[in-house]
XYZ file of C-alpha atoms in Angstrom:
766
model
C 92.911 66.174 59.454
C 95.390 63.705 58.022
C 98.121 62.067 59.990
C 100.679 59.321 59.587
C 101.527 56.314 61.665
C 104.622 57.240 63.619
C 107.054 54.628 64.945
C 105.787 53.405 68.298
C 107.845 53.450 71.454
C 108.460 50.381 73.552
C 106.374 51.321 76.568
C 103.211 52.620 74.823
C 102.900 49.438 72.738
C 101.665 47.720 75.857
C 100.016 50.573 77.694
C 98.001 51.946 74.818
C 96.132 48.649 74.736
C 95.168 48.966 78.374
C 93.278 51.366 80.600
C 96.517 53.301 81.047
C 96.462 54.598 77.504
C 93.716 57.044 78.415
C 96.099 59.356 80.162
C 99.746 60.076 80.818
C 100.918 62.867 83.061
C 103.992 64.951 82.348
C 105.947 66.075 85.355
C 106.795 69.682 86.025
C 109.932 70.625 87.927
C 109.062 70.556 91.643
C 108.231 73.903 93.181
C 109.521 75.003 96.577
C 107.271 74.861 99.613
C 105.371 78.105 99.668
C 105.204 79.721 103.096
C 101.656 80.470 104.112
C 100.781 84.150 103.909
C 98.169 83.624 106.574
C 97.363 80.896 109.056
C 94.755 79.318 106.784
C 96.506 79.907 103.444
C 97.051 76.605 101.557
C 100.639 75.478 101.027
C 102.228 73.523 98.172
C 104.718 70.842 99.221
C 107.328 69.521 96.768
C 108.413 65.868 96.726
C 111.339 64.933 98.943
C 112.310 61.922 96.843
C 111.330 59.735 93.911
C 111.971 56.120 92.932
C 110.980 53.710 90.186
C 109.448 54.426 86.819
C 109.409 53.228 83.240
C 112.682 52.016 81.764
C 112.369 53.491 78.303
C 115.962 53.855 77.101
C 119.414 52.265 77.391
C 122.869 53.257 76.166
C 126.265 51.608 76.714
C 129.101 53.792 77.963
C 131.784 54.007 75.242
C 134.594 53.242 77.712
C 134.741 49.417 77.947
C 136.899 49.599 81.069
C 134.065 51.297 82.990
C 131.475 48.663 81.918
C 128.576 51.048 82.549
C 125.112 50.862 81.003
C 123.052 54.041 81.250
C 119.290 53.608 81.575
C 116.361 55.979 81.635
C 114.510 55.016 84.817
C 111.402 57.136 85.240
C 112.498 60.794 85.277
C 116.156 59.965 85.992
C 119.164 58.509 84.219
C 120.887 55.772 86.234
C 124.268 54.057 85.855
C 124.387 50.248 86.055
C 127.775 48.641 86.692
C 127.968 45.402 84.683
C 131.636 44.505 85.265
C 130.261 41.418 87.003
C 127.341 40.378 84.755
C 126.110 38.069 87.486
C 125.658 40.932 89.950
C 124.668 44.154 88.145
C 124.266 47.127 90.481
C 123.031 50.695 90.272
C 125.999 52.873 91.207
C 124.611 56.354 90.541
C 121.675 58.310 89.216
C 120.885 61.870 88.239
C 118.422 64.189 89.883
C 114.931 63.850 88.461
C 114.113 65.672 85.260
C 110.922 67.065 83.775
C 109.421 63.770 82.646
C 110.085 60.151 81.688
C 113.316 59.477 79.784
C 112.561 58.514 76.179
C 116.047 58.363 74.647
C 119.725 58.469 75.715
C 122.986 58.889 73.785
C 126.601 59.021 75.024
C 129.798 60.458 73.537
C 132.767 60.136 75.858
C 131.764 61.690 79.177
C 128.961 63.723 77.588
C 125.455 62.341 77.712
C 122.152 63.630 76.374
C 118.695 62.448 77.394
C 115.277 63.389 76.094
C 112.708 63.740 78.879
C 109.003 64.362 78.662
C 105.898 62.465 77.617
C 106.593 58.869 76.594
C 103.064 58.248 75.290
C 103.645 59.764 71.870
C 101.366 62.779 72.263
C 102.460 66.196 71.091
C 103.867 67.819 74.201
C 106.842 69.923 75.138
C 109.813 67.717 75.865
C 113.353 68.663 76.800
C 116.910 67.805 75.842
C 118.975 67.332 79.004
C 122.765 67.625 78.795
C 124.574 65.360 81.273
C 128.068 64.962 82.674
C 128.890 61.238 82.830
C 132.509 61.718 83.932
C 131.817 60.082 87.309
C 129.228 57.286 86.967
C 128.594 57.391 90.700
C 127.563 61.055 90.489
C 126.124 61.832 87.034
C 125.095 65.497 86.806
C 122.576 67.503 84.809
C 124.565 70.405 83.334
C 122.009 71.933 80.982
C 118.476 71.752 79.650
C 116.839 72.910 76.431
C 113.072 72.857 75.989
C 111.844 71.294 72.739
C 108.306 71.421 71.411
C 106.894 68.070 70.383
C 107.593 64.497 71.392
C 111.041 63.034 70.695
C 111.823 59.416 69.757
C 115.579 59.197 69.261
C 118.783 61.154 69.863
C 122.464 60.999 68.892
C 125.448 63.009 70.132
C 128.896 63.583 68.617
C 131.576 66.259 68.731
C 129.593 68.541 71.022
C 126.364 68.429 68.997
C 123.141 66.530 69.654
C 120.729 65.440 66.935
C 117.151 64.919 68.104
C 114.276 63.265 66.236
C 111.367 65.522 67.128
C 107.683 65.327 66.215
C 105.968 68.494 64.991
C 102.531 69.369 63.668
C 102.152 71.162 60.359
C 98.750 72.750 59.654
C 97.350 72.760 56.153
C 94.149 73.503 54.290
C 93.148 69.846 54.774
C 93.722 70.085 58.524
C 97.415 69.264 58.835
C 99.677 66.364 59.642
C 102.405 65.214 62.005
C 105.989 64.979 60.863
C 109.186 63.837 62.518
C 112.120 66.113 61.747
C 115.744 66.159 62.843
C 116.999 69.047 65.000
C 120.690 69.836 65.537
C 121.635 71.315 68.936
C 124.989 72.762 69.991
C 125.664 71.372 73.505
C 129.301 72.410 73.873
C 128.185 74.976 76.439
C 125.604 72.880 78.336
C 124.174 75.832 80.223
C 123.440 77.625 76.944
C 122.456 74.837 74.537
C 121.315 76.249 71.208
C 119.376 74.904 68.222
C 121.585 75.442 65.153
C 119.485 73.593 62.570
C 115.752 73.142 62.988
C 115.220 70.713 60.093
C 118.297 68.805 58.961
C 116.455 66.400 56.631
C 114.670 68.154 53.766
C 110.886 67.852 53.700
C 108.779 65.855 53.089
C 111.025 63.195 54.616
C 109.775 61.794 57.928
C 112.690 60.913 60.240
C 112.613 57.551 62.049
C 116.016 57.038 63.697
C 119.450 58.685 63.973
C 122.982 57.514 64.810
C 126.403 59.175 64.740
C 129.240 57.015 63.362
C 132.522 58.911 63.471
C 132.172 61.902 61.135
C 129.022 60.492 59.558
C 125.444 61.063 60.683
C 123.109 58.229 59.639
C 119.399 59.047 59.467
C 116.585 56.682 58.488
C 113.654 58.349 56.766
C 110.165 57.428 55.631
C 109.653 59.321 52.364
C 106.363 59.536 50.415
C 105.986 57.562 47.192
C 104.419 59.038 44.062
C 100.599 58.842 43.947
C 99.307 55.458 42.855
C 102.158 53.456 44.378
C 101.357 50.244 46.233
C 102.995 51.613 49.405
C 102.263 55.114 50.654
C 105.919 55.600 51.559
C 109.328 54.027 51.192
C 112.187 53.808 53.665
C 115.608 55.234 52.967
C 118.940 55.957 54.604
C 120.350 59.491 54.410
C 124.069 59.912 55.154
C 125.400 63.316 56.256
C 128.965 64.563 56.437
C 129.676 66.025 59.883
C 132.815 67.937 58.962
C 130.785 70.945 60.030
C 128.600 69.429 62.812
C 126.507 72.595 63.026
C 125.480 72.172 59.395
C 125.358 68.491 58.361
C 125.685 68.005 54.595
C 123.806 65.152 52.923
C 126.191 63.133 50.750
C 124.270 59.925 49.966
C 120.791 58.425 49.897
C 120.190 54.657 49.989
C 116.638 53.542 49.208
C 115.948 50.219 50.913
C 113.148 48.911 53.124
C 115.779 47.704 55.614
C 116.408 51.238 56.809
C 114.049 51.725 59.723
C 115.858 51.135 63.036
C 119.632 51.489 63.292
C 121.827 48.992 65.118
C 123.676 49.470 68.407
C 126.334 47.386 70.096
C 130.043 46.529 69.902
C 129.860 45.612 66.202
C 127.903 48.729 65.298
C 130.472 50.886 67.096
C 133.275 49.870 64.747
C 134.459 52.594 62.388
C 132.671 52.566 59.057
C 130.080 49.936 60.063
C 126.351 50.631 59.936
C 123.456 48.244 60.456
C 119.772 48.791 59.749
C 116.547 46.860 60.209
C 113.140 47.072 58.544
C 110.175 44.709 58.629
C 110.024 44.510 54.813
C 113.762 44.682 54.098
C 115.356 42.508 56.775
C 118.744 43.484 58.225
C 121.542 45.090 56.214
C 125.218 45.644 57.082
C 126.688 48.642 55.287
C 130.261 49.856 54.919
C 130.212 53.665 55.138
C 133.957 54.262 55.367
C 133.361 56.292 52.225
C 129.958 57.863 52.990
C 129.625 59.169 49.437
C 129.684 55.585 48.127
C 128.239 53.257 50.835
C 128.658 49.541 50.146
C 126.396 46.692 51.290
C 128.451 43.871 52.814
C 125.767 41.504 54.097
C 122.001 41.081 54.275
C 119.703 38.949 56.410
C 116.379 38.678 54.487
C 113.098 39.714 56.074
C 111.757 36.151 56.184
C 114.884 35.143 58.111
C 114.343 37.823 60.741
C 110.823 36.960 61.869
C 107.607 38.885 62.337
C 109.066 42.029 63.885
C 107.286 45.193 62.815
C 108.781 48.661 62.495
C 106.440 51.467 63.405
C 103.408 49.194 63.396
C 102.784 48.552 67.079
C 106.222 47.223 68.009
C 109.519 48.867 68.812
C 112.328 46.430 67.919
C 115.924 47.027 68.964
C 118.715 45.894 66.651
C 121.803 44.816 68.617
C 125.113 43.905 66.924
C 127.802 41.917 68.711
C 131.549 42.305 68.198
C 131.523 39.682 65.410
C 128.850 41.576 63.484
C 126.092 39.117 64.397
C 122.626 40.700 64.776
C 120.068 40.210 67.530
C 116.564 41.648 67.461
C 114.767 42.332 70.723
C 111.316 43.720 71.307
C 107.728 42.519 71.508
C 106.646 39.919 69.010
C 103.362 37.997 68.611
C 100.876 38.727 71.422
C 103.350 41.426 72.590
C 105.577 38.732 74.060
C 109.024 40.116 74.844
C 111.979 38.236 73.406
C 115.505 38.573 72.061
C 116.277 36.487 68.955
C 119.595 35.555 67.357
C 119.119 36.347 63.666
C 120.693 33.972 61.158
C 121.709 31.411 63.787
C 121.018 27.713 63.065
C 117.436 26.671 63.688
C 116.306 23.827 65.925
C 114.239 20.830 64.804
C 111.073 22.943 64.868
C 112.619 25.697 62.785
C 113.124 28.154 65.654
C 116.047 30.522 66.117
C 117.809 30.814 69.513
C 115.379 33.020 71.443
C 115.017 34.171 75.024
C 111.507 35.074 76.185
C 110.490 37.600 78.832
C 107.482 37.279 81.113
C 106.559 40.972 81.261
C 107.579 42.180 77.807
C 110.696 44.001 76.622
C 110.827 47.754 77.278
C 114.468 48.592 76.446
C 117.642 46.733 75.518
C 121.391 47.127 74.978
C 124.376 44.900 74.249
C 127.666 45.080 76.191
C 130.190 42.555 74.953
C 128.340 39.247 74.562
C 125.726 40.180 77.174
C 122.279 41.472 76.246
C 120.615 43.612 78.913
C 116.845 43.707 78.560
C 114.507 45.685 80.814
C 110.986 44.362 81.240
C 107.934 46.525 81.885
C 107.891 45.215 85.463
C 111.304 46.872 85.962
C 113.432 43.719 86.018
C 116.680 44.002 84.035
C 117.937 40.614 82.868
C 121.511 39.935 81.744
C 121.500 37.341 78.939
C 124.618 35.544 77.713
C 123.936 35.496 73.971
C 126.517 32.729 73.500
C 124.375 30.338 75.571
C 121.008 31.169 74.003
C 118.784 28.328 72.872
C 114.996 28.484 72.568
C 113.594 29.574 75.902
C 109.971 30.431 76.607
C 110.268 31.434 80.263
C 113.049 33.632 81.615
C 113.197 31.929 85.007
C 113.900 28.555 83.387
C 116.725 29.832 81.180
C 120.348 28.776 81.530
C 121.431 31.865 79.594
C 120.345 34.296 82.350
C 123.539 35.174 84.169
C 122.250 38.049 86.285
C 119.173 40.040 87.143
C 118.666 43.491 88.619
C 115.201 44.053 90.155
C 113.950 47.610 89.658
C 110.482 49.105 90.013
C 108.925 49.889 86.647
C 105.966 52.044 85.670
C 103.599 52.094 88.688
C 99.808 51.978 88.400
C 98.657 51.375 91.994
C 99.959 51.481 95.574
C 98.850 50.119 98.928
C 100.119 49.733 102.461
C 98.841 47.335 105.073
C 97.764 49.304 108.098
C 96.308 47.351 111.001
C 94.368 50.442 112.047
C 92.046 49.746 109.138
C 91.022 46.463 110.734
C 88.410 45.983 113.432
C 90.924 45.114 116.128
C 92.757 48.435 115.572
C 96.128 46.695 115.765
C 99.088 46.839 113.406
C 99.962 43.731 111.422
C 103.262 41.972 110.720
C 103.569 43.590 107.296
C 102.729 47.168 108.206
C 106.140 48.398 106.985
C 105.650 47.088 103.440
C 104.760 49.178 100.388
C 102.869 47.192 97.761
C 103.217 48.445 94.185
C 101.406 47.151 91.130
C 103.487 47.912 88.028
C 101.548 49.028 84.973
C 102.547 45.670 83.488
C 104.089 42.898 85.522
C 102.312 41.680 88.635
C 103.066 42.856 92.183
C 106.185 44.231 93.869
C 106.852 44.559 97.610
C 109.241 47.182 98.992
C 110.519 47.634 102.550
C 109.614 50.984 104.106
C 112.366 50.466 106.667
C 114.180 52.614 104.091
C 111.331 55.067 103.520
C 112.746 57.398 100.844
C 114.192 54.817 98.454
C 112.739 51.498 99.622
C 114.467 48.333 98.364
C 112.544 45.660 96.507
C 112.142 42.548 98.654
C 109.602 40.506 96.677
C 108.103 40.190 93.216
C 105.307 38.298 91.516
C 105.590 38.756 87.755
C 103.400 38.048 84.779
C 102.522 39.855 81.572
C 99.274 41.538 82.602
C 98.332 45.114 83.409
C 96.818 46.083 86.766
C 94.070 48.575 87.539
C 93.522 48.221 91.299
C 95.250 47.002 94.443
C 94.036 46.311 97.979
C 95.797 44.500 100.846
C 94.217 42.869 103.890
C 94.594 39.742 105.996
C 97.901 38.686 104.431
C 96.390 38.800 100.937
C 96.509 41.268 98.060
C 93.660 41.703 95.593
C 94.442 43.055 92.135
C 92.395 43.840 89.079
C 94.002 42.354 85.960
C 93.145 44.054 82.711
C 94.377 44.829 79.235
C 96.615 43.003 76.825
C 97.659 39.485 77.800
C 101.366 39.250 76.961
C 102.254 35.941 75.360
C 98.647 34.711 75.294
C 96.549 34.044 72.191
C 93.715 36.145 73.645
C 93.548 39.905 73.166
C 92.282 41.125 76.533
C 91.644 39.920 80.040
C 89.241 41.200 82.679
C 89.985 39.325 85.885
C 90.473 39.598 89.627
C 93.467 37.945 91.253
C 94.412 37.200 94.854
C 98.105 36.942 95.817
C 99.425 35.606 99.119
C 101.626 38.324 100.681
C 101.905 36.943 104.199
C 105.611 36.558 103.515
C 106.370 39.721 101.495
C 109.609 38.202 100.190
C 107.861 35.193 98.659
C 104.705 36.096 96.773
C 102.437 33.519 95.182
C 99.133 33.570 93.371
C 96.263 31.978 95.300
C 93.321 32.351 92.926
C 92.179 34.059 89.725
C 88.527 34.996 89.218
C 87.736 35.374 85.529
C 84.448 37.219 85.900
C 85.365 40.887 86.119
C 88.367 42.681 87.478
C 86.853 44.857 90.241
C 88.683 43.501 93.300
C 88.432 44.423 96.980
C 89.139 42.361 100.080
C 86.955 42.306 103.190
C 88.122 40.819 106.494
C 84.988 39.874 108.417
C 83.625 36.983 110.450
C 87.037 35.342 110.765
C 87.484 35.078 106.986
C 88.784 37.152 104.098
C 86.430 37.560 101.173
C 86.808 39.047 97.727
C 84.347 41.388 96.028
C 84.743 41.048 92.264
C 82.876 41.512 89.001
C 80.984 44.530 87.659
C 83.875 45.781 85.536
C 82.956 45.124 81.940
C 86.230 46.328 80.369
C 86.809 43.062 78.514
C 83.136 42.344 77.818
C 79.731 42.806 79.436
C 79.708 43.853 83.079
C 79.106 40.956 85.472
C 77.003 41.313 88.594
C 79.351 41.695 91.556
C 79.647 38.855 94.004
C 81.445 37.929 97.235
C 83.714 34.858 97.157
C 86.234 33.226 99.494
C 89.428 35.122 98.737
C 91.572 31.985 98.652
C 89.365 30.344 96.060
C 88.727 28.016 94.473
C 88.256 30.436 91.590
C 85.242 28.572 90.251
C 83.455 28.734 93.600
C 79.960 30.170 93.452
C 80.052 33.503 95.199
C 77.143 35.188 96.917
C 75.665 37.528 94.280
C 75.052 41.160 95.196
C 71.866 42.294 93.463
C 72.679 45.923 92.763
C 70.776 48.258 90.498
C 73.671 50.568 89.725
C 76.920 50.622 87.787
C 79.574 49.918 90.423
C 82.604 52.205 89.992
C 84.663 52.014 93.186
C 84.610 50.716 96.731
C 86.355 50.950 100.079
C 86.499 48.622 103.051
C 86.306 49.527 106.722
C 85.856 46.728 109.206
C 83.080 44.411 108.094
C 81.453 47.095 105.958
C 81.937 47.834 102.302
C 81.260 51.308 100.958
C 80.357 51.252 97.270
C 79.789 54.072 94.800
C 78.323 54.058 91.335
C 75.624 55.455 89.114
C 71.993 54.568 88.550
C 70.740 53.261 86.173
C 73.539 50.867 85.206
C 73.158 51.727 81.508
C 71.913 55.172 80.564
C 69.906 55.690 77.382
C 71.134 58.424 75.069
C 69.967 61.797 76.339
C 68.901 60.443 79.739
C 70.435 61.415 83.053
C 71.961 59.397 85.866
C 72.145 59.578 89.650
C 75.332 59.162 91.642
C 74.782 56.801 94.543
C 76.614 55.581 97.648
C 75.737 52.279 99.285
C 76.734 50.542 102.518
C 76.966 46.762 102.450
C 77.002 44.777 105.687
C 79.330 41.846 105.000
C 79.592 40.479 108.528
C 77.763 37.363 107.348
C 78.565 37.486 103.655
C 78.441 33.725 103.360
C 74.651 33.930 103.362
C 73.481 37.422 102.479
C 74.502 41.028 101.991
C 72.390 43.728 103.608
C 72.434 47.126 101.952
C 71.442 50.737 102.486
C 72.312 53.842 100.518
C 71.927 57.487 99.630
C 71.746 59.419 96.375
C 74.578 61.916 96.134
C 73.316 64.062 93.283
C 70.036 64.822 91.591
C 69.355 63.340 88.207
C 71.756 65.207 85.947
C 73.750 64.590 82.811
C 77.146 64.456 84.538
C 80.173 62.226 83.941
C 79.957 59.205 86.218
C 83.546 59.165 87.484
C 83.511 58.308 91.186
C 86.112 57.204 93.743
C 85.568 56.452 97.428
C 87.493 56.129 100.696
C 86.341 55.561 104.269
C 87.555 56.231 107.774
C 85.768 55.685 111.021
C 82.096 56.375 110.461
C 82.788 58.661 107.496
C 82.534 57.827 103.809
C 84.346 60.140 101.382
C 83.320 60.308 97.731
C 85.220 62.108 94.976
C 83.003 62.905 92.002
C 84.146 64.431 88.727
C 81.626 67.014 87.532
C 83.355 68.167 84.389
C 86.256 66.314 82.750
C 87.587 67.335 79.337
C 90.209 65.141 77.685
C 92.854 66.969 79.725
C 92.356 65.559 83.217
C 94.157 68.495 84.832
C 91.245 70.826 84.092
C 87.568 70.510 84.902
C 85.703 70.429 88.194
C 85.210 67.894 90.978
C 83.779 67.700 94.465
C 84.477 65.767 97.626
C 81.360 64.711 99.518
C 81.551 63.710 103.187
C 78.843 61.304 104.397
C 78.195 60.311 108.007
C 77.293 56.630 108.385
C 76.915 56.420 112.171
C 73.397 55.275 111.455
C 74.042 52.796 108.636
C 70.367 52.687 107.802
C 70.238 56.428 107.153
C 73.569 57.873 105.944
C 73.650 61.671 105.715
C 75.658 64.167 103.655
C 77.302 66.584 106.056
C 79.656 68.597 103.815
C 81.013 69.079 100.303
C 84.330 70.517 99.092
C 84.845 71.837 95.526
C 88.060 70.709 93.809
C 89.689 71.449 90.462
C 90.499 68.800 87.884
C 89.269 65.228 87.670
C 89.482 63.264 90.940
C 90.919 59.836 90.168
C 92.181 58.560 93.525
C 91.446 59.077 97.232
C 93.303 58.079 100.367
C 92.614 58.925 103.999
C 94.840 58.859 107.036
C 94.114 60.290 110.484
C 91.926 63.322 109.736
C 93.365 64.118 106.285
C 92.007 63.215 102.878
C 94.396 63.049 99.912
C 92.655 63.570 96.576
C 94.395 63.223 93.215
C 93.162 66.325 91.421
C 94.913 69.540 90.289
C 97.206 72.046 91.944
C 95.498 75.356 92.755
C 95.637 77.832 89.853
C 98.220 75.809 87.909
C 96.498 73.136 85.817
C 99.075 70.519 86.841
C 97.943 67.198 88.216
C 98.713 66.977 91.933
C 97.220 65.840 95.248
C 94.913 68.082 97.264
C 95.075 67.708 101.061
C 91.774 68.233 102.924
C 91.503 68.470 106.708
C 88.361 66.694 107.957
C 89.151 66.979 111.678
C 85.782 68.693 111.869
C 83.823 66.802 109.184
C 81.146 69.481 109.066
C 83.678 72.155 108.074
C 86.345 70.502 105.900
C 89.004 72.722 104.363
C 91.764 72.371 101.788
C 95.004 72.951 103.699
C 97.544 72.287 100.968
C 98.599 70.203 98.009
C 101.423 67.883 96.979
C 103.112 69.121 93.810
C 103.865 66.299 91.381
C 102.449 65.031 88.131
C 100.393 61.880 88.660
C 98.541 59.379 86.565
C 94.845 58.722 86.544
C 94.712 55.195 87.962
C 92.691 54.504 91.091
C 94.584 53.329 94.190
C 97.459 55.684 93.338
C 98.056 57.086 96.859
C 99.412 55.345 99.966
C 100.123 56.960 103.346
C 102.467 55.535 105.971
C 104.321 56.975 108.961
C 103.857 60.631 108.077
C 104.811 60.187 104.432
C 102.649 60.149 101.336
C 103.556 57.935 98.371
C 101.979 58.819 95.025
C 102.067 56.522 91.988
C 102.819 58.491 88.828
C 102.829 55.558 86.385
C 105.808 56.087 84.021
C 107.384 58.532 86.489
C 107.436 55.924 89.275
C 106.566 56.948 92.846
C 106.856 60.430 94.397
C 107.499 60.691 98.139
C 106.195 63.607 100.236
C 106.598 64.694 103.833
C 103.798 67.261 104.125
C 103.686 69.646 107.095
C 100.773 67.948 108.843
C 99.939 67.113 112.443
C 99.539 63.333 112.243
C 97.103 62.680 115.072
C 94.115 60.431 114.941
C 90.903 62.271 115.873
C 89.028 60.957 118.871
C 85.874 59.026 118.253
C 86.754 58.157 114.688
C 87.270 54.436 115.251
C 84.866 52.266 113.325
C 82.711 50.481 115.849
C 80.292 47.647 115.303
C 76.817 49.165 115.094
C 73.548 47.261 114.823
C 72.083 47.238 111.342
C 68.884 49.224 111.435
C 66.129 47.598 109.508
C 66.075 45.573 106.318
C 67.802 47.452 103.483
């Protein structure tokens, strides 16, 4: 099968180079709570709220007096008031839609937003029609399902024009193609496709913009066989006198026509700007669309190394004077906004503002550039004051900043009941969230349904795990290193969270990212290593959590591939497969081990149990623990679609740590990727019953010998471990680009008697 390289979106450029690229969930509209037909019939609970998520799109409201910037924030569109650039505020947001927002366009009080899968896969997305008349209460007024992923959208005169990806089969297998769809949105409740393919084949649409009565479309068109380039870029201009049937009136062949410009200068009648990595930036007069006229060009070597459709997603922003700015992710995926054509400094650099956690979306309102980072931070940059700045926090041109929660990979809460003394801690009302890229964020659960951000530690690295204990947070750092001349990292990091409003890094351990904290013997220790994502797996070891990072930890001589772990008291419950590396055609054994870390400064005593016979099964294991119970989720069958397949939950009694015993197993559907336990309930990220959607199964283990599935939480979720946190009767589920879903399941939150973890003598040498 042949395919082409489609223009990348801002968010996937980072995530596809990390563990998060393996999967992206698409949300389904929440279903109502189903009343149980019988006392034991499982229920399905919908989310009661949602917050955070990827910022994948921005659009400036056309009314300058309102000074509103519309952003796609997870599955919602939010309004940011920027009348005071030094204090931007969110003043309203829509209800959540069917997926992450990939593109937004505004025409008067009418808005359109494309929601769905922002990873670039072929999925069903939707065009949402919005009423922006009152920015404090934006409303969804209509929805039209569209097959295929969408990259860009424009709206004018009651019609929306959507760049949509489709698959075309052929004798050779087939190929993907982006085409332009025209949709009549004048009656939002009955939106209708009026033209399924505006641009004649075989043109491959890249971007679209409405300028008055002209529709501008950039296209990648194939060259004749034998040409040096497989395709050339061109601009197609359409007359919108009949918006239901755009008529092509001009074609301009030029490598500058890839991304189209936005901003005050681009909004002027008859002005059109385009950018391409081989053609530079072009300003075009299209007052007469039949005879467009080039008025200025900034050559490609003057623009810099910004790609178009080759792993980066630049934004072209034009100020009121017609001056261009390019923002996106440059070398090493470092986010920056650059003033094109401005005088260079002594080292030959243009005025540039750098971003710690990469640039996910951008817009220009007056002289102020608003850039959202992958962490969720939105910075307001005064372009008139730009010099050459490497670090955002040290810049004089930052006039305001709005902290938001971006794409979320992992969650944790500090609960003193997980410690030996069974007492709550000072930070037990804090939700810890690890953005997919961008460090650690703390939120106050004093406002449980939409918790405010109170602290942030930001860098340009992805996270794969999160655990909090003893005033410290342990994170696994993995993936692309933004702004660093090294391709990947595979590290464990410890952050001081004793004061959740002021976070600071304590130590980084560069020998494997597996990271768990253990509070035992009056000290907090870190278990790290054994990951192998950025190179060969290192043997795990136990080190002082506060460093120094080069301290020699106590090695743990294991004979298995360590996959996950949980901490209860001074014990560590580990799961993995044996042997560590399996020869082709051989089988493996899933194994659980108990490690006694009460005296980890000198030795680690171990015992264990095999969970499955030698079988050729996927080794995807997650583990949780409560009291004297260990809970292991094992994926038995996992196709590429993680919402199908089979899994099982195994319950192991460890009252006798020298001889743990399996006491029950529960079959589950879908791949289990995360476990959490609270009171006598287990929350397993798996699949909703009989639906195929990713959700969270709820298992009652009040009687561990007879566990039963009592219900499920209905929301699309990602596949990262540590995705579920439970606090005060609410369940928080990380859904990566869709942010965090909040549930209030109908459960009796009582702690079972006799479940407290007690110090037991270690039986024998294991």
